[in-house]
mmCIF file of C-alpha atoms in Angstrom:
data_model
loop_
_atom_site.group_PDB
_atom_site.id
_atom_site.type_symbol
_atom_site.label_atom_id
_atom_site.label_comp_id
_atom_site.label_asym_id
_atom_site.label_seq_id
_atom_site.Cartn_x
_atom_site.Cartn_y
_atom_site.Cartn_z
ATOM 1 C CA UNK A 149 193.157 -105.311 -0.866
ATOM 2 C CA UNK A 150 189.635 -105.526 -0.102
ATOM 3 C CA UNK A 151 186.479 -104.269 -1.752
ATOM 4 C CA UNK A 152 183.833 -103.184 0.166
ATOM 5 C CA UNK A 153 180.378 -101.879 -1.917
ATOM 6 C CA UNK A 154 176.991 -100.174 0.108
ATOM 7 C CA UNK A 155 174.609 -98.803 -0.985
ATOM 8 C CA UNK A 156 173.618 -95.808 0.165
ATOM 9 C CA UNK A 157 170.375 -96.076 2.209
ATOM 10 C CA UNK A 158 169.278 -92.290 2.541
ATOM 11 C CA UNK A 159 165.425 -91.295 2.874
ATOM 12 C CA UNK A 160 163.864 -89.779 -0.344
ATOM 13 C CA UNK A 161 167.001 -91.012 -2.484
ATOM 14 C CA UNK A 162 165.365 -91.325 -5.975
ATOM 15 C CA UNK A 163 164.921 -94.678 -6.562
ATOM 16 C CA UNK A 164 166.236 -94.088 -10.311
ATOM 17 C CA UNK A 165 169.300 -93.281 -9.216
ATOM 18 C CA UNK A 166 172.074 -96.146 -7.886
ATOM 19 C CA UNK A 167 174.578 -94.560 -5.582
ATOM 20 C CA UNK A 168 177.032 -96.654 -3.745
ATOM 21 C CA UNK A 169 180.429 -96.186 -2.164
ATOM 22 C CA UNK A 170 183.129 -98.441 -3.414
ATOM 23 C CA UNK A 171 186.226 -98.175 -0.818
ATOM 24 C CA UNK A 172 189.414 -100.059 -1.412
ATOM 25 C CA UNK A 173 191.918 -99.966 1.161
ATOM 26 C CA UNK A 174 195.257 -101.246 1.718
ATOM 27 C CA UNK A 175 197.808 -100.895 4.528
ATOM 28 C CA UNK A 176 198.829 -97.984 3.028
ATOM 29 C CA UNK A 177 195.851 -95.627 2.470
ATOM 30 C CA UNK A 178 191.965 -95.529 2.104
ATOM 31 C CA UNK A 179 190.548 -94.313 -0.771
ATOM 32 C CA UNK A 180 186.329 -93.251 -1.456
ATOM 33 C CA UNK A 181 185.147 -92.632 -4.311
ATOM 34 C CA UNK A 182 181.134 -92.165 -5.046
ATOM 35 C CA UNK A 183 179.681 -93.638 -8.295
ATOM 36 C CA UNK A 184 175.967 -92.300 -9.019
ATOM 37 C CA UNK A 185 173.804 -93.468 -12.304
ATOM 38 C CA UNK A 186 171.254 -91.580 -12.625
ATOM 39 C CA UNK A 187 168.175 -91.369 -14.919
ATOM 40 C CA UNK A 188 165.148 -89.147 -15.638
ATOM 41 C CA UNK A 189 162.713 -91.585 -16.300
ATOM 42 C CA UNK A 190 159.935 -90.971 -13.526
ATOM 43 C CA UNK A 191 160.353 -87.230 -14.573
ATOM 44 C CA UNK A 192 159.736 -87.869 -18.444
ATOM 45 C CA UNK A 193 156.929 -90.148 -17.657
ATOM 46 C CA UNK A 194 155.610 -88.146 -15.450
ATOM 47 C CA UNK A 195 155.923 -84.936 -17.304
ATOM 48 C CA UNK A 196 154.904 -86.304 -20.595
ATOM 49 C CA UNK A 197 151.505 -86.017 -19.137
ATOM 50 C CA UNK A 198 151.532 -82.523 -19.111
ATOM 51 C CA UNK A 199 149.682 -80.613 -21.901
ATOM 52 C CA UNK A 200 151.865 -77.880 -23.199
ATOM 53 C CA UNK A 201 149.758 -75.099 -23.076
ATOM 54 C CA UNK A 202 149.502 -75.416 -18.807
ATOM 55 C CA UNK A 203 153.245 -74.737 -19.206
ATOM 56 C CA UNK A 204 154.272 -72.503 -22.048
ATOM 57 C CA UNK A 205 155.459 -69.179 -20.467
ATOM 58 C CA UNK A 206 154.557 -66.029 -22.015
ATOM 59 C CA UNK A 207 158.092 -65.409 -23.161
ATOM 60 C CA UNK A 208 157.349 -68.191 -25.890
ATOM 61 C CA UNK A 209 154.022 -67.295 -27.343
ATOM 62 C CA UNK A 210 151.619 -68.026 -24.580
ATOM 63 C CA UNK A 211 148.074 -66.093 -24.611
ATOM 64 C CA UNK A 212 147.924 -66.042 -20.824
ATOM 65 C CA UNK A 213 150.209 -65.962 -17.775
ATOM 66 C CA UNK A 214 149.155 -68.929 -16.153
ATOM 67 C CA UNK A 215 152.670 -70.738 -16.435
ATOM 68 C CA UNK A 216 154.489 -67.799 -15.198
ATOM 69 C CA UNK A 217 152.588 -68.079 -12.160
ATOM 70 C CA UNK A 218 152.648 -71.768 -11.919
ATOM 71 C CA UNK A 219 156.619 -71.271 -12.059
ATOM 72 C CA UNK A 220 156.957 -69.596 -9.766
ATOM 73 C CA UNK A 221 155.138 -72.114 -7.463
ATOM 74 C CA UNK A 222 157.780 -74.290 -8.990
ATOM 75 C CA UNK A 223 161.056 -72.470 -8.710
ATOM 76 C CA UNK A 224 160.166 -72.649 -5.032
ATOM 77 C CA UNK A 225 159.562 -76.937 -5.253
ATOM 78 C CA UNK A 226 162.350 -77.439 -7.047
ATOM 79 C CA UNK A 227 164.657 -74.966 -4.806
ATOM 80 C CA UNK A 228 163.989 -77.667 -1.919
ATOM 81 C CA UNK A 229 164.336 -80.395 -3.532
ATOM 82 C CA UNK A 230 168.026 -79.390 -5.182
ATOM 83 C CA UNK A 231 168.710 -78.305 -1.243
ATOM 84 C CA UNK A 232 167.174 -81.835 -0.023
ATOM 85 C CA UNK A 233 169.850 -82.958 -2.692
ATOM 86 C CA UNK A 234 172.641 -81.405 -1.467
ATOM 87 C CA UNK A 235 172.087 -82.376 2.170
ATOM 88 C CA UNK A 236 172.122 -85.533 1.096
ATOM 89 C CA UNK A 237 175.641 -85.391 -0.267
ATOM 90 C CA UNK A 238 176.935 -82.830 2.475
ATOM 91 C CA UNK A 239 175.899 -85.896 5.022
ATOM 92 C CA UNK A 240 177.405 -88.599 3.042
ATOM 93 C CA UNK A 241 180.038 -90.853 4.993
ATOM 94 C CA UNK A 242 183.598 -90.193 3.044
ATOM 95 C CA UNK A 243 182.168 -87.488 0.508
ATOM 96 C CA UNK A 244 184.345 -86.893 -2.506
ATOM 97 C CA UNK A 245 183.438 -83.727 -2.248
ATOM 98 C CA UNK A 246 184.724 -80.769 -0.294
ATOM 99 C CA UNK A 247 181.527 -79.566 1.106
ATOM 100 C CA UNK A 248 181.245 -76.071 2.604
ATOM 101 C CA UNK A 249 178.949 -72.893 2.562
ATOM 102 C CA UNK A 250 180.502 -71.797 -0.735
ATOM 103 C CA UNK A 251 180.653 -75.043 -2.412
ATOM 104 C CA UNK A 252 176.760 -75.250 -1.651
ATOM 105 C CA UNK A 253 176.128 -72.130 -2.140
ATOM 106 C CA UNK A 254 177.525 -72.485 -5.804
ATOM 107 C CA UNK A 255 176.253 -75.942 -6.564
ATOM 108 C CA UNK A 256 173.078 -75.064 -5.991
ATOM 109 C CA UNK A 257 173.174 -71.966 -7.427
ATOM 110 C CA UNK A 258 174.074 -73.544 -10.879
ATOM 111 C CA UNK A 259 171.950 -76.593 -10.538
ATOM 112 C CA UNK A 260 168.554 -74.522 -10.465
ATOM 113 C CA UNK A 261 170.081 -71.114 -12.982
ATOM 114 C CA UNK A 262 168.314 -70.258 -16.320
ATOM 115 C CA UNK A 263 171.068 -71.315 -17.926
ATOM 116 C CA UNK A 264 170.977 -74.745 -17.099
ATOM 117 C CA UNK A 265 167.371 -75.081 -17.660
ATOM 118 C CA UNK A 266 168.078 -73.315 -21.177
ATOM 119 C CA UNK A 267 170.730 -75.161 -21.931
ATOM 120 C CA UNK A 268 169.357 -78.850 -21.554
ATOM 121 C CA UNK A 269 165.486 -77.707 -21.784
ATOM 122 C CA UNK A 270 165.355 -80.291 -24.414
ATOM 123 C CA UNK A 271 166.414 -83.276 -22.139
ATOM 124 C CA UNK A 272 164.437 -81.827 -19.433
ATOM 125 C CA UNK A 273 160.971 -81.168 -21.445
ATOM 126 C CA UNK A 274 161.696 -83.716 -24.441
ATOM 127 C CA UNK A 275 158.434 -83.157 -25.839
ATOM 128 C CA UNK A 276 157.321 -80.215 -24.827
ATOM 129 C CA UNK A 277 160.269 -78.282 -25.894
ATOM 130 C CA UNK A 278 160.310 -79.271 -29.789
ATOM 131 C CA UNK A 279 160.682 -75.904 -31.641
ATOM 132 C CA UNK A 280 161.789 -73.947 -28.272
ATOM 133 C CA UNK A 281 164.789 -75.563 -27.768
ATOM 134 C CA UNK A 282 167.207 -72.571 -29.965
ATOM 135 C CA UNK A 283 164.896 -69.940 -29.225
ATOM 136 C CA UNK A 284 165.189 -71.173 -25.189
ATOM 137 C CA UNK A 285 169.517 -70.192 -26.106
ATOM 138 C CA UNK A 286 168.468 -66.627 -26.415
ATOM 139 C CA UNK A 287 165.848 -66.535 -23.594
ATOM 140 C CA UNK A 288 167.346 -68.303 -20.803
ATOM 141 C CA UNK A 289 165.054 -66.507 -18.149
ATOM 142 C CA UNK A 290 161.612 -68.005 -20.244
ATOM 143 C CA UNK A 291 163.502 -71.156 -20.647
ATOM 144 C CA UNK A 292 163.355 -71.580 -16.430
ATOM 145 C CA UNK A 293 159.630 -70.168 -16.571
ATOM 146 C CA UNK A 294 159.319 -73.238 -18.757
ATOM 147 C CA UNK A 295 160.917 -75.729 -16.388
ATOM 148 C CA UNK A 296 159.736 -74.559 -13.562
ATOM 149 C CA UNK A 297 156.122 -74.592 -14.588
ATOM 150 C CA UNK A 298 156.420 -78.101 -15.293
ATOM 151 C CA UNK A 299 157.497 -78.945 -12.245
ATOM 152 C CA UNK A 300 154.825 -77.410 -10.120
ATOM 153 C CA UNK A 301 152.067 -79.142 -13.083
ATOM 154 C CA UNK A 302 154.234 -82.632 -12.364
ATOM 155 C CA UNK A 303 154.485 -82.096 -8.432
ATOM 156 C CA UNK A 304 150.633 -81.367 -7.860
ATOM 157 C CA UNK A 305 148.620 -82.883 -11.285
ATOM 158 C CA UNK A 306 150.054 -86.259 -11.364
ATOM 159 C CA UNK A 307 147.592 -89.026 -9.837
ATOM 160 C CA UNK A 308 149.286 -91.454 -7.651
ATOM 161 C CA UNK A 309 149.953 -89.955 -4.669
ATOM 162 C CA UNK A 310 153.474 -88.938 -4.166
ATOM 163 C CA UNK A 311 155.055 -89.645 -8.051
ATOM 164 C CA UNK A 312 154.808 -86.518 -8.819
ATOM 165 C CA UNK A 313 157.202 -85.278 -6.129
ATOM 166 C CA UNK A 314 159.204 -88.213 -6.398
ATOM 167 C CA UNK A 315 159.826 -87.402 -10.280
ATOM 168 C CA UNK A 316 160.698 -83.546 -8.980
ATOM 169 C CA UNK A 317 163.126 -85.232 -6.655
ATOM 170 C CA UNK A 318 164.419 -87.328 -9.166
ATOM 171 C CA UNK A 319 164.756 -84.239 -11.785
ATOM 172 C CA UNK A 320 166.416 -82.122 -8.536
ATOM 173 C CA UNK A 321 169.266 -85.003 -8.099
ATOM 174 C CA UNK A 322 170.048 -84.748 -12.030
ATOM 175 C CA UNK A 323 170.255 -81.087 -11.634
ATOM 176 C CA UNK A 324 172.596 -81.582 -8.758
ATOM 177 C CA UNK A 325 174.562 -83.834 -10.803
ATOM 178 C CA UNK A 326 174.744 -81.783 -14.198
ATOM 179 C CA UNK A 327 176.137 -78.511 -11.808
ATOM 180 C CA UNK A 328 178.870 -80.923 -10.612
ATOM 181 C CA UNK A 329 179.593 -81.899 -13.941
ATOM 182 C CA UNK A 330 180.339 -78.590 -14.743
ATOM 183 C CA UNK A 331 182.043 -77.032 -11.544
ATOM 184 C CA UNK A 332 184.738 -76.174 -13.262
ATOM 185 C CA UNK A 333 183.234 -73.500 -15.660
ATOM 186 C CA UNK A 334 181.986 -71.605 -12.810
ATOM 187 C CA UNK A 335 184.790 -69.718 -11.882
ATOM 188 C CA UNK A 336 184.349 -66.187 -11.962
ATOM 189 C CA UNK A 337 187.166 -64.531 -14.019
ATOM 190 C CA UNK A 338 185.664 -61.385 -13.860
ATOM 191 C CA UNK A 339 186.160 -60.711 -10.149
ATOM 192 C CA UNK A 340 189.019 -62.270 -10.229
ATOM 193 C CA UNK A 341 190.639 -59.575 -13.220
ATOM 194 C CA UNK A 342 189.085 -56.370 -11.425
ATOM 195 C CA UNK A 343 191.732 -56.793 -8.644
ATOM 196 C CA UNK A 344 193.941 -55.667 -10.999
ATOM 197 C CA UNK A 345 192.994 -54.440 -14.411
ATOM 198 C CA UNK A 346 190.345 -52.735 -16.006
ATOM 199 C CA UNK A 347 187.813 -53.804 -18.203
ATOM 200 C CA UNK A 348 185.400 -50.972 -20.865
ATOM 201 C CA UNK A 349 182.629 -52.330 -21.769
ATOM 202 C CA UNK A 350 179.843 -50.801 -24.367
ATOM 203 C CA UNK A 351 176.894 -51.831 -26.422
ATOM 204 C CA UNK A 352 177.583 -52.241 -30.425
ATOM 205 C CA UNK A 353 174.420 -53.363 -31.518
ATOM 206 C CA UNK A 354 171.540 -55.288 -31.177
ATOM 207 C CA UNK A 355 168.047 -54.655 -30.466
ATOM 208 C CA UNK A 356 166.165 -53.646 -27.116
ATOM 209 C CA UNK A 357 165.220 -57.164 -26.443
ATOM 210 C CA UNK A 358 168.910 -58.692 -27.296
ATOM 211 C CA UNK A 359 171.678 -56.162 -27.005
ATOM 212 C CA UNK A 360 175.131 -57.338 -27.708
ATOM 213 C CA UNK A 361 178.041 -55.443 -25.927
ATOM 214 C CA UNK A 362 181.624 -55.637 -26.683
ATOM 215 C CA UNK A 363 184.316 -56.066 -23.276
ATOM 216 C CA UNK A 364 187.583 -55.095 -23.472
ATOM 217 C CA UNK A 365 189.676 -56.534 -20.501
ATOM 218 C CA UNK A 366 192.995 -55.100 -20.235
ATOM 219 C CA UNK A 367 196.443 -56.425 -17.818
ATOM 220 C CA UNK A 368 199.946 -55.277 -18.097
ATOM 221 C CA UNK A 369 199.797 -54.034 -21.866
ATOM 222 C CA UNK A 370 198.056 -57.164 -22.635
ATOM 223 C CA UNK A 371 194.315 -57.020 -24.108
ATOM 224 C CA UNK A 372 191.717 -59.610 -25.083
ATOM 225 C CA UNK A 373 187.782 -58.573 -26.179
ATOM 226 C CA UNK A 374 184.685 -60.896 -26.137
ATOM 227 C CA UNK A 375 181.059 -60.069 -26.960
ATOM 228 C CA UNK A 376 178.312 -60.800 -24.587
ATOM 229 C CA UNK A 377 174.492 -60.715 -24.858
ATOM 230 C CA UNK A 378 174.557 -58.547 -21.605
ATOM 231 C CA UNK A 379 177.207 -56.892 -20.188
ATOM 232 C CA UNK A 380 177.883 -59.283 -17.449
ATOM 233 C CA UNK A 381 178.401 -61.768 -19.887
ATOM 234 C CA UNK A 382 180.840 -59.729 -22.042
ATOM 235 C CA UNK A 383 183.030 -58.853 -19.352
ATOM 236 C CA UNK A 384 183.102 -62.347 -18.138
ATOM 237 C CA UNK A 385 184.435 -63.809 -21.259
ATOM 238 C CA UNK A 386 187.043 -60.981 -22.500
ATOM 239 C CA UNK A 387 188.129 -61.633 -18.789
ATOM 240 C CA UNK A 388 188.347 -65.625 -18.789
ATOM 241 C CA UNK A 389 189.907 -65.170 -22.326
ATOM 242 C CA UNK A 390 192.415 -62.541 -21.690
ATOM 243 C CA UNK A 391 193.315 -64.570 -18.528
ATOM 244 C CA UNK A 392 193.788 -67.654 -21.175
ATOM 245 C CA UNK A 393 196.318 -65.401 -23.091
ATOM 246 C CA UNK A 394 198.581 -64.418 -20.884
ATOM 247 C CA UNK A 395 198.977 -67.450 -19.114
ATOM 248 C CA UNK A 396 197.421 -66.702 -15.562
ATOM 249 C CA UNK A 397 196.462 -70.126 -14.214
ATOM 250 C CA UNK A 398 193.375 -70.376 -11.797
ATOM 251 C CA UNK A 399 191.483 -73.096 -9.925
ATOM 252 C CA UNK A 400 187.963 -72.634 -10.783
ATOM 253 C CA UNK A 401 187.090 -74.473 -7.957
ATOM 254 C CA UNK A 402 187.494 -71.989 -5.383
ATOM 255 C CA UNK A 403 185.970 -68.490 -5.996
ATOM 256 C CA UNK A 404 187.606 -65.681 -4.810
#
């Protein structure tokens, strides 16, 4: 058996991150598989040096909209740079991956959502986030006004040339890497149960701002209910958790 190891030598790779291919063959077979480490380092040292009040979004207490313009500056930068990401990997000698339109489309998708910028806002803004970081759980959309601020403040205020859009690069290929992490919760049970069942869904209470509904999602005289901060949301668990219950198996990797 021999073991071959290269490093990956592709332009505007984030130097923080070590990718290399590691191929091990035998007579029998050949087998890929790509190992990536990577950091945020140049983004927390570069966004560190942003004051908070250039960023804060409205959403969170903010006395002008000057972030919510900024972000949207941003969600543009940091669209590119997850795409730059992705071609990266979709060009890749031996990918691991199976890389079509949908898989992109998906990855992507999940790598720049509010929820993923809501859900790890506090490894993504570690010191600007202190104190937002549970309210960012209930206000996912101000969570990636937040983000995305920052990374238009990083991308065009930090001196030194082109750091600040290599730390938005570097930030981009975590992303990329946190959506493949979790592929596999993607899968959307919801479309997948209105082929055949139905599913009532109504609001039971909340206020204006943060409704909660109730989904009921029903299947040959089985049931299962789930509440949802929206109704999409609802309907989306009762349908992933009546799925659960009566034993339907699915592969969340391909979307129907």
């Amino acid at each position: 058996m021999h073991i071959i190891v290269m490093s990956l030598g592709v332009s505007r790779f984030p130097r923080s991150a070590l990718s290399t291919i590691m191929c091990m063959s035998n007579t029998a077979r050949t087998r890929c598989l790509m190992h990536t480490v990577s950091s945020l380092s140049k983004w927390h040292a570069a966004v560190a040096q942003i004051p908070l009040s250039t960023i804060l979004p409205i959403g969170f207490g903010a006395a002008s909209n000057k972030a919510n313009i900024a972000a949207f500056f941003g969600d543009q930068r940091i669209n590119m740079e997850v795409t730059l990401a992705l071609q990266r990997i979709s060009t890749m000698p031996n990918s691991p991956y199976k890389v079509d339109l949908r898989w992109l489309t998906q990855v992507k998708s999940e790598a720049v959502s509010n929820r993923m910028f809501a859900k790890n806002l506090g490894l993504i803004l570690p010191d600007q986030s202190q104190g937002f970081v549970e309210l960012a759980e209930h206000q996912p959309h101000d969570a990636g006004t937040f983000v995305e601020a920052a990374v238009e403040a990083v991308a065009t205020s930090i001196p030194g040339g082109d750091s600040g859009r290599e730390a938005v690069a570097e930030l981009a290929e975590w992303l990329v890497q946190e959506a493949l992490k979790r592929g596999h919760d993607n899968y959307n049970y919801k479309r997948r149960l209105l082929k055949v069942p139905r599913i009532e869904t109504k609001r039971i209470g909340g206020t204006d701002h943060e409704p909660v509904f109730l989904a009921k999602a029903n299947i040959s005289g089985h049931s299962a209910e789930a509440e949802g901060r929206s109704k999409k949301l609802a309907e989306q668990a009762a349908s992933k958790k009546l799925f659960k219950n009566v034993g339907i198996k699915v592969d969340p990797s391909v979307e129907e």
